[in-house]
Structures are given as C-alpha cells and as structure tokens.
Amino acid sequence: MNDQLSFTDLQAYQAGQLSGPARYRVERLLLENPFYADALAGLEAMQQTAADAATRPTTEQLADLRDALHERIHASANQKRLWPLWIATTTAAILFMLAMAIYFIFFAPKQPVKPVLKPTTTVMTRPLSSTPLGMMKT
C-alpha cells in the first residue's frame, strides 16, 4: 500500500475530487502522520493568503508588511535585550582598572630613590710643609 502523499493528492483532497477509497487513504495518512497534516494546513493557509492578496491592492499589502517589519524591529531592540551589553561593558571596565592598579602596585619598575645630598663643608687645614714628617719641629 502506498503510504506517501503528493502535493497533487493534497490538492485533490482539499478540492473534494477524490473517490471513496482514495479519500479514506488520504485521511488515514493525515491522522497518522503529523507532517502531512501540517502540509495540508500550510496549503490551506497559502490558498487563503493568495485569495486575500487577490482582493487587496498591492500598496496596502506593502504597508502591512512595512508595519509588521517595524513592529518586529522595535520588539527586538527592547531594554531587556540591551541590558546584558551594559553589564558586560561595565564589568570589563572594572576588571581593566583593577588589573592596571595591580600592575602599578606590584609589577611596575620602581624608580630609585635619589639620595638627599647634604651641603659639604670644607675644613681648612694648614698647608703641609716640605719637610718630612719625621723632621718636623714641634
């Protein structure tokens, strides 16, 4: 027995063009397989949309599409969606400042402390004579 449906089988079923056994087979497959049921629902929705499109002018359809697009854009850019971005940015900035502070406190090269020089005092001594040390007059 054939357990597959084609697009033409679904169209014929929807139009009521199938005989009793064929109709029974399609209905049984629609009940057993949700894929075929979804396909039939999609076919009906597609035909309904086509019927609506034929009765409405194109400019009105474009305006509806544009409105739906704008609603979708505004709904996706709400405050809840942007909140994690602020948290991530603030956390990154705090971690960067913390890392810089640790680097400058512990790992930055220390500049040597310059010694404070006291002004030197000169001591006046008497000039040495040309006589040897042992022969000095006392």
Tab-separated table of N, CA and C in Angstrom:
chain	number	residue	atom	x	y	z
A	1	MET	N	0.840	-1.174	0.000
A	1	MET	CA	0.000	0.000	0.000
A	1	MET	C	0.887	1.240	0.000
A	2	ASN	N	0.449	2.266	-0.679
A	2	ASN	CA	1.216	3.490	-0.823
A	2	ASN	C	0.988	4.380	0.400
A	3	ASP	N	2.059	4.612	1.175
A	3	ASP	CA	1.939	5.424	2.389
A	3	ASP	C	2.550	6.806	2.219
A	4	GLN	N	2.539	7.335	1.024
A	4	GLN	CA	3.069	8.661	0.786
A	4	GLN	C	2.020	9.494	0.064
A	5	LEU	N	2.008	10.765	0.398
A	5	LEU	CA	1.093	11.694	-0.261
A	5	LEU	C	1.895	12.672	-1.099
A	6	SER	N	1.359	13.030	-2.227
A	6	SER	CA	1.988	14.054	-3.053
A	6	SER	C	1.204	15.357	-2.910
A	7	PHE	N	1.769	16.394	-3.471
A	7	PHE	CA	1.105	17.696	-3.429
A	7	PHE	C	-0.218	17.643	-4.192
A	8	THR	N	-0.217	16.926	-5.280
A	8	THR	CA	-1.462	16.817	-6.055
A	8	THR	C	-2.527	16.043	-5.282
A	9	ASP	N	-2.112	15.015	-4.490
A	9	ASP	CA	-3.082	14.292	-3.650
A	9	ASP	C	-3.729	15.241	-2.643
A	10	LEU	N	-2.917	16.098	-2.022
A	10	LEU	CA	-3.457	17.044	-1.040
A	10	LEU	C	-4.389	18.053	-1.703
A	11	GLN	N	-4.015	18.536	-2.883
A	11	GLN	CA	-4.867	19.490	-3.591
A	11	GLN	C	-6.198	18.838	-3.988
A	12	ALA	N	-6.124	17.603	-4.473
A	12	ALA	CA	-7.348	16.910	-4.884
A	12	ALA	C	-8.230	16.629	-3.669
A	13	TYR	N	-7.625	16.274	-2.532
A	13	TYR	CA	-8.403	16.033	-1.309
A	13	TYR	C	-9.100	17.311	-0.862
A	14	GLN	N	-8.378	18.408	-0.890
A	14	GLN	CA	-8.953	19.669	-0.453
A	14	GLN	C	-10.078	20.129	-1.384
A	15	ALA	N	-9.910	19.857	-2.672
A	15	ALA	CA	-10.931	20.269	-3.631
A	15	ALA	C	-12.115	19.300	-3.648
A	16	GLY	N	-11.993	18.139	-2.984
A	16	GLY	CA	-13.080	17.173	-2.942
A	16	GLY	C	-13.182	16.342	-4.207
A	17	GLN	N	-12.083	16.128	-4.900
A	17	GLN	CA	-12.084	15.409	-6.171
A	17	GLN	C	-11.701	13.944	-6.033
A	18	LEU	N	-11.490	13.459	-4.825
A	18	LEU	CA	-11.068	12.064	-4.640
A	18	LEU	C	-12.275	11.156	-4.441
A	19	SER	N	-12.122	9.890	-4.902
A	19	SER	CA	-13.177	8.896	-4.692
A	19	SER	C	-13.097	8.378	-3.262
A	20	GLY	N	-13.999	7.509	-2.870
A	20	GLY	CA	-14.092	6.996	-1.510
A	20	GLY	C	-12.816	6.356	-0.987
A	21	PRO	N	-12.255	5.305	-1.656
A	21	PRO	CA	-11.040	4.674	-1.125
A	21	PRO	C	-9.843	5.621	-1.109
A	22	ALA	N	-9.711	6.461	-2.121
A	22	ALA	CA	-8.587	7.412	-2.155
A	22	ALA	C	-8.738	8.445	-1.037
A	23	ARG	N	-9.959	8.901	-0.832
A	23	ARG	CA	-10.211	9.868	0.241
A	23	ARG	C	-9.901	9.232	1.604
A	24	TYR	N	-10.303	7.988	1.781
A	24	TYR	CA	-10.037	7.285	3.033
A	24	TYR	C	-8.532	7.149	3.272
A	25	ARG	N	-7.777	6.803	2.218
A	25	ARG	CA	-6.325	6.671	2.329
A	25	ARG	C	-5.684	7.988	2.744
A	26	VAL	N	-6.075	9.099	2.138
A	26	VAL	CA	-5.512	10.413	2.462
A	26	VAL	C	-5.864	10.792	3.911
A	27	GLU	N	-7.098	10.553	4.313
A	27	GLU	CA	-7.490	10.895	5.682
A	27	GLU	C	-6.739	10.056	6.707
A	28	ARG	N	-6.521	8.775	6.392
A	28	ARG	CA	-5.767	7.913	7.297
A	28	ARG	C	-4.329	8.402	7.435
A	29	LEU	N	-3.698	8.778	6.320
A	29	LEU	CA	-2.323	9.281	6.371
A	29	LEU	C	-2.242	10.633	7.084
A	30	LEU	N	-3.266	11.451	6.931
A	30	LEU	CA	-3.285	12.735	7.640
A	30	LEU	C	-3.372	12.534	9.149
A	31	LEU	N	-4.119	11.526	9.581
A	31	LEU	CA	-4.236	11.243	11.014
A	31	LEU	C	-2.978	10.584	11.577
A	32	GLU	N	-2.337	9.743	10.774
A	32	GLU	CA	-1.168	9.007	11.255
A	32	GLU	C	0.105	9.840	11.238
A	33	ASN	N	0.227	10.722	10.282
A	33	ASN	CA	1.484	11.455	10.103
A	33	ASN	C	1.242	12.951	10.273
A	34	PRO	N	1.803	13.554	11.326
A	34	PRO	CA	1.582	14.991	11.538
A	34	PRO	C	2.215	15.854	10.454
A	35	PHE	N	3.216	15.329	9.760
A	35	PHE	CA	3.839	16.096	8.687
A	35	PHE	C	2.821	16.386	7.585
A	36	TYR	N	2.044	15.379	7.203
A	36	TYR	CA	1.035	15.570	6.165
A	36	TYR	C	-0.075	16.512	6.639
A	37	ALA	N	-0.442	16.419	7.914
A	37	ALA	CA	-1.458	17.330	8.454
A	37	ALA	C	-0.959	18.770	8.401
A	38	ASP	N	0.313	18.974	8.745
A	38	ASP	CA	0.894	20.319	8.658
A	38	ASP	C	0.959	20.795	7.217
A	39	ALA	N	1.273	19.877	6.313
A	39	ALA	CA	1.332	20.245	4.893
A	39	ALA	C	-0.042	20.687	4.397
A	40	LEU	N	-1.082	19.985	4.798
A	40	LEU	CA	-2.434	20.372	4.391
A	40	LEU	C	-2.817	21.724	4.992
A	41	ALA	N	-2.461	21.951	6.259
A	41	ALA	CA	-2.749	23.249	6.887
A	41	ALA	C	-1.977	24.359	6.188
A	42	GLY	N	-0.743	24.093	5.806
A	42	GLY	CA	0.039	25.088	5.067
A	42	GLY	C	-0.552	25.378	3.704
A	43	LEU	N	-1.036	24.347	3.040
A	43	LEU	CA	-1.676	24.534	1.740
A	43	LEU	C	-2.925	25.401	1.867
A	44	GLU	N	-3.720	25.133	2.891
A	44	GLU	CA	-4.918	25.944	3.108
A	44	GLU	C	-4.555	27.385	3.436
A	45	ALA	N	-3.536	27.583	4.265
A	45	ALA	CA	-3.104	28.942	4.607
A	45	ALA	C	-2.565	29.664	3.378
A	46	MET	N	-1.840	28.947	2.538
A	46	MET	CA	-1.283	29.545	1.330
A	46	MET	C	-2.412	29.968	0.375
A	47	GLN	N	-3.409	29.125	0.246
A	47	GLN	CA	-4.534	29.477	-0.625
A	47	GLN	C	-5.334	30.640	-0.049
A	48	GLN	N	-5.473	30.697	1.278
A	48	GLN	CA	-6.183	31.808	1.913
A	48	GLN	C	-5.421	33.114	1.703
A	49	THR	N	-4.092	33.063	1.843
A	49	THR	CA	-3.275	34.259	1.636
A	49	THR	C	-3.354	34.714	0.191
A	50	ALA	N	-3.338	33.756	-0.727
A	50	ALA	CA	-3.451	34.107	-2.146
A	50	ALA	C	-4.804	34.736	-2.438
A	51	ALA	N	-5.850	34.229	-1.805
A	51	ALA	CA	-7.185	34.805	-2.017
A	51	ALA	C	-7.253	36.215	-1.440
A	52	ASP	N	-6.642	36.422	-0.262
A	52	ASP	CA	-6.626	37.761	0.342
A	52	ASP	C	-5.811	38.731	-0.506
A	53	ALA	N	-4.711	38.239	-1.058
A	53	ALA	CA	-3.849	39.101	-1.859
A	53	ALA	C	-4.536	39.513	-3.151
A	54	ALA	N	-5.373	38.647	-3.667
A	54	ALA	CA	-6.067	38.986	-4.913
A	54	ALA	C	-7.117	40.066	-4.695
A	55	THR	N	-7.670	40.148	-3.498
A	55	THR	CA	-8.728	41.126	-3.249
A	55	THR	C	-8.187	42.466	-2.745
A	56	ARG	N	-6.977	42.500	-2.183
A	56	ARG	CA	-6.432	43.753	-1.638
A	56	ARG	C	-5.428	44.359	-2.606
A	57	PRO	N	-5.333	45.680	-2.654
A	57	PRO	CA	-4.347	46.321	-3.530
A	57	PRO	C	-2.919	46.093	-3.021
A	58	THR	N	-1.976	46.185	-3.920
A	58	THR	CA	-0.577	45.931	-3.604
A	58	THR	C	-0.027	46.958	-2.622
A	59	THR	N	-0.401	48.209	-2.730
A	59	THR	CA	0.114	49.239	-1.822
A	59	THR	C	-0.308	48.953	-0.381
A	60	GLU	N	-1.518	48.441	-0.213
A	60	GLU	CA	-1.982	48.108	1.131
A	60	GLU	C	-1.194	46.919	1.694
A	61	GLN	N	-0.887	45.952	0.851
A	61	GLN	CA	-0.082	44.808	1.287
A	61	GLN	C	1.313	45.258	1.692
A	62	LEU	N	1.916	46.154	0.902
A	62	LEU	CA	3.246	46.661	1.233
A	62	LEU	C	3.228	47.446	2.545
A	63	ALA	N	2.183	48.212	2.763
A	63	ALA	CA	2.085	48.967	4.015
A	63	ALA	C	1.957	48.013	5.203
A	64	ASP	N	1.199	46.939	5.053
A	64	ASP	CA	1.082	45.949	6.129
A	64	ASP	C	2.416	45.276	6.412
A	65	LEU	N	3.129	44.928	5.349
A	65	LEU	CA	4.451	44.314	5.535
A	65	LEU	C	5.416	45.267	6.229
A	66	ARG	N	5.387	46.537	5.835
A	66	ARG	CA	6.273	47.532	6.440
A	66	ARG	C	5.949	47.722	7.920
A	67	ASP	N	4.651	47.789	8.241
A	67	ASP	CA	4.251	47.925	9.643
A	67	ASP	C	4.681	46.716	10.469
A	68	ALA	N	4.504	45.529	9.910
A	68	ALA	CA	4.915	44.315	10.628
A	68	ALA	C	6.417	44.301	10.844
A	69	LEU	N	7.176	44.752	9.858
A	69	LEU	CA	8.633	44.801	9.994
A	69	LEU	C	9.051	45.793	11.078
A	70	HIS	N	8.431	46.960	11.092
A	70	HIS	CA	8.770	47.952	12.118
A	70	HIS	C	8.429	47.449	13.520
A	71	GLU	N	7.302	46.779	13.654
A	71	GLU	CA	6.945	46.219	14.961
A	71	GLU	C	7.965	45.184	15.410
A	72	ARG	N	8.425	44.372	14.482
A	72	ARG	CA	9.409	43.343	14.816
A	72	ARG	C	10.740	43.960	15.227
A	73	ILE	N	11.146	45.004	14.523
A	73	ILE	CA	12.414	45.666	14.846
A	73	ILE	C	12.336	46.294	16.232
A	74	HIS	N	11.258	47.000	16.520
A	74	HIS	CA	11.121	47.642	17.831
A	74	HIS	C	10.987	46.626	18.951
A	75	ALA	N	10.367	45.512	18.681
A	75	ALA	CA	10.217	44.478	19.709
A	75	ALA	C	11.552	43.815	20.019
A	76	SER	N	12.432	43.688	19.025
A	76	SER	CA	13.702	43.006	19.258
A	76	SER	C	14.726	43.909	19.933
A	77	ALA	N	14.599	45.226	19.815
A	77	ALA	CA	15.567	46.143	20.414
A	77	ALA	C	15.012	46.756	21.686
A	78	ASN	N	14.488	45.951	22.554
A	78	ASN	CA	13.919	46.479	23.792
A	78	ASN	C	15.000	46.586	24.864
A	79	GLN	N	14.637	47.129	25.992
A	79	GLN	CA	15.578	47.386	27.080
A	79	GLN	C	16.142	46.085	27.646
A	80	LYS	N	15.344	45.046	27.739
A	80	LYS	CA	15.826	43.789	28.306
A	80	LYS	C	16.938	43.187	27.470
A	81	ARG	N	16.882	43.376	26.176
A	81	ARG	CA	17.904	42.810	25.300
A	81	ARG	C	19.207	43.589	25.401
A	82	LEU	N	19.140	44.889	25.655
A	82	LEU	CA	20.341	45.708	25.743
A	82	LEU	C	20.997	45.646	27.121
A	83	TRP	N	20.303	45.195	28.142
A	83	TRP	CA	20.831	45.168	29.497
A	83	TRP	C	22.098	44.334	29.630
A	84	PRO	N	22.211	43.135	29.082
A	84	PRO	CA	23.456	42.378	29.208
A	84	PRO	C	24.650	43.088	28.588
A	85	LEU	N	24.436	43.909	27.571
A	85	LEU	CA	25.534	44.650	26.974
A	85	LEU	C	26.110	45.651	27.972
A	86	TRP	N	25.270	46.323	28.729
A	86	TRP	CA	25.753	47.268	29.741
A	86	TRP	C	26.499	46.546	30.850
A	87	ILE	N	26.007	45.411	31.249
A	87	ILE	CA	26.679	44.652	32.309
A	87	ILE	C	28.061	44.214	31.847
A	88	ALA	N	28.156	43.712	30.650
A	88	ALA	CA	29.441	43.246	30.130
A	88	ALA	C	30.425	44.395	29.988
A	89	THR	N	29.972	45.536	29.517
A	89	THR	CA	30.856	46.690	29.346
A	89	THR	C	31.358	47.200	30.692
A	90	THR	N	30.492	47.318	31.657
A	90	THR	CA	30.892	47.790	32.985
A	90	THR	C	31.846	46.808	33.650
A	91	THR	N	31.572	45.538	33.542
A	91	THR	CA	32.454	44.524	34.132
A	91	THR	C	33.833	44.577	33.497
A	92	ALA	N	33.890	44.727	32.186
A	92	ALA	CA	35.183	44.801	31.505
A	92	ALA	C	35.967	46.029	31.946
A	93	ALA	N	35.301	47.158	32.106
A	93	ALA	CA	35.990	48.379	32.530
A	93	ALA	C	36.529	48.234	33.953
A	94	ILE	N	35.756	47.649	34.850
A	94	ILE	CA	36.210	47.461	36.234
A	94	ILE	C	37.388	46.498	36.287
A	95	LEU	N	37.324	45.421	35.549
A	95	LEU	CA	38.439	44.463	35.537
A	95	LEU	C	39.704	45.083	34.951
A	96	PHE	N	39.558	45.921	33.928
A	96	PHE	CA	40.721	46.590	33.351
A	96	PHE	C	41.366	47.532	34.364
A	97	MET	N	40.560	48.309	35.079
A	97	MET	CA	41.124	49.228	36.076
A	97	MET	C	41.792	48.463	37.218
A	98	LEU	N	41.191	47.360	37.624
A	98	LEU	CA	41.772	46.536	38.678
A	98	LEU	C	43.110	45.943	38.237
A	99	ALA	N	43.186	45.474	37.028
A	99	ALA	CA	44.434	44.915	36.507
A	99	ALA	C	45.519	45.987	36.428
A	100	MET	N	45.162	47.182	36.004
A	100	MET	CA	46.154	48.265	35.932
A	100	MET	C	46.641	48.641	37.339
A	101	ALA	N	45.750	48.677	38.310
A	101	ALA	CA	46.153	49.009	39.676
A	101	ALA	C	47.102	47.948	40.223
A	102	ILE	N	46.801	46.690	40.013
A	102	ILE	CA	47.686	45.610	40.492
A	102	ILE	C	49.043	45.705	39.811
A	103	TYR	N	49.057	45.998	38.519
A	103	TYR	CA	50.329	46.120	37.811
A	103	TYR	C	51.161	47.253	38.396
A	104	PHE	N	50.569	48.418	38.591
A	104	PHE	CA	51.346	49.546	39.077
A	104	PHE	C	51.777	49.369	40.532
A	105	ILE	N	50.992	48.649	41.321
A	105	ILE	CA	51.374	48.448	42.720
A	105	ILE	C	52.472	47.409	42.854
A	106	PHE	N	52.366	46.287	42.146
A	106	PHE	CA	53.285	45.181	42.383
A	106	PHE	C	54.345	44.970	41.300
A	107	PHE	N	54.067	45.285	40.050
A	107	PHE	CA	54.975	44.883	38.991
A	107	PHE	C	55.636	46.025	38.243
A	108	ALA	N	55.206	47.231	38.425
A	108	ALA	CA	55.805	48.353	37.704
A	108	ALA	C	57.217	48.570	38.228
A	109	PRO	N	58.152	48.911	37.340
A	109	PRO	CA	59.527	49.151	37.810
A	109	PRO	C	59.546	50.350	38.749
A	110	LYS	N	60.188	50.129	39.876
A	110	LYS	CA	60.281	51.190	40.873
A	110	LYS	C	61.445	52.110	40.498
A	111	GLN	N	61.225	53.395	40.604
A	111	GLN	CA	62.295	54.333	40.326
A	111	GLN	C	63.125	54.464	41.597
A	112	PRO	N	64.456	54.427	41.443
A	112	PRO	CA	65.301	54.503	42.649
A	112	PRO	C	65.122	55.853	43.342
A	113	VAL	N	65.211	55.774	44.644
A	113	VAL	CA	65.081	56.987	45.444
A	113	VAL	C	66.411	57.717	45.368
A	114	LYS	N	66.333	58.959	44.991
A	114	LYS	CA	67.558	59.749	44.889
A	114	LYS	C	67.990	60.159	46.297
A	115	PRO	N	69.277	59.942	46.638
A	115	PRO	CA	69.720	60.333	47.976
A	115	PRO	C	69.755	61.851	48.101
A	116	VAL	N	69.399	62.294	49.259
A	116	VAL	CA	69.420	63.722	49.528
A	116	VAL	C	70.850	64.077	49.932
A	117	LEU	N	71.456	64.933	49.181
A	117	LEU	CA	72.844	65.328	49.453
A	117	LEU	C	72.849	66.527	50.393
A	118	LYS	N	73.644	66.355	51.440
A	118	LYS	CA	73.804	67.476	52.359
A	118	LYS	C	74.908	68.364	51.820
A	119	PRO	N	74.797	69.641	52.042
A	119	PRO	CA	75.865	70.514	51.547
A	119	PRO	C	77.177	70.180	52.251
A	120	THR	N	78.214	70.092	51.503
A	120	THR	CA	79.517	69.723	52.064
A	120	THR	C	80.172	70.948	52.689
A	121	THR	N	80.828	70.689	53.792
A	121	THR	CA	81.570	71.772	54.448
A	121	THR	C	83.045	71.530	54.212
A	122	THR	N	83.729	72.569	53.981
A	122	THR	CA	85.169	72.444	53.746
A	122	THR	C	85.906	72.715	55.054
A	123	VAL	N	86.837	71.863	55.340
A	123	VAL	CA	87.639	72.001	56.564
A	123	VAL	C	88.980	72.601	56.148
A	124	MET	N	89.313	73.652	56.822
A	124	MET	CA	90.572	74.324	56.500
A	124	MET	C	91.692	73.669	57.296
A	125	THR	N	92.670	73.251	56.627
A	125	THR	CA	93.845	72.673	57.283
A	125	THR	C	95.049	73.502	56.909
A	126	ARG	N	96.017	73.348	57.698
A	126	ARG	CA	97.216	74.092	57.432
A	126	ARG	C	97.999	73.401	56.334
A	127	PRO	N	98.644	74.158	55.478
A	127	PRO	CA	99.384	73.531	54.388
A	127	PRO	C	100.578	72.754	54.926
A	128	LEU	N	100.799	71.681	54.262
A	128	LEU	CA	101.921	70.841	54.658
A	128	LEU	C	103.222	71.500	54.221
A	129	SER	N	104.175	71.336	55.042
A	129	SER	CA	105.484	71.900	54.682
A	129	SER	C	106.251	70.896	53.863
A	130	SER	N	107.324	71.342	53.353
A	130	SER	CA	108.135	70.485	52.507
A	130	SER	C	109.067	69.609	53.309
A	131	THR	N	108.958	69.665	54.595
A	131	THR	CA	109.831	68.850	55.433
A	131	THR	C	109.191	67.489	55.655
A	132	PRO	N	109.999	66.496	55.761
A	132	PRO	CA	109.464	65.156	56.021
A	132	PRO	C	108.821	65.094	57.391
A	133	LEU	N	107.988	64.128	57.578
A	133	LEU	CA	107.229	64.003	58.785
A	133	LEU	C	108.117	63.788	60.013
A	134	GLY	N	109.106	63.077	59.864
A	134	GLY	CA	109.977	62.799	60.997
A	134	GLY	C	110.767	64.011	61.405
A	135	MET	N	110.917	64.982	60.613
A	135	MET	CA	111.756	66.102	60.930
A	135	MET	C	110.964	67.350	61.244
A	136	MET	N	109.850	67.223	61.577
A	136	MET	CA	109.045	68.373	61.885
A	136	MET	C	109.437	68.947	63.241
A	137	LYS	N	109.321	70.184	63.302
A	137	LYS	CA	109.613	70.856	64.560
A	137	LYS	C	108.350	70.893	65.360
A	138	THR	N	108.575	70.580	66.575
A	138	THR	CA	107.435	70.637	67.461
A	138	THR	C	107.609	71.685	68.508
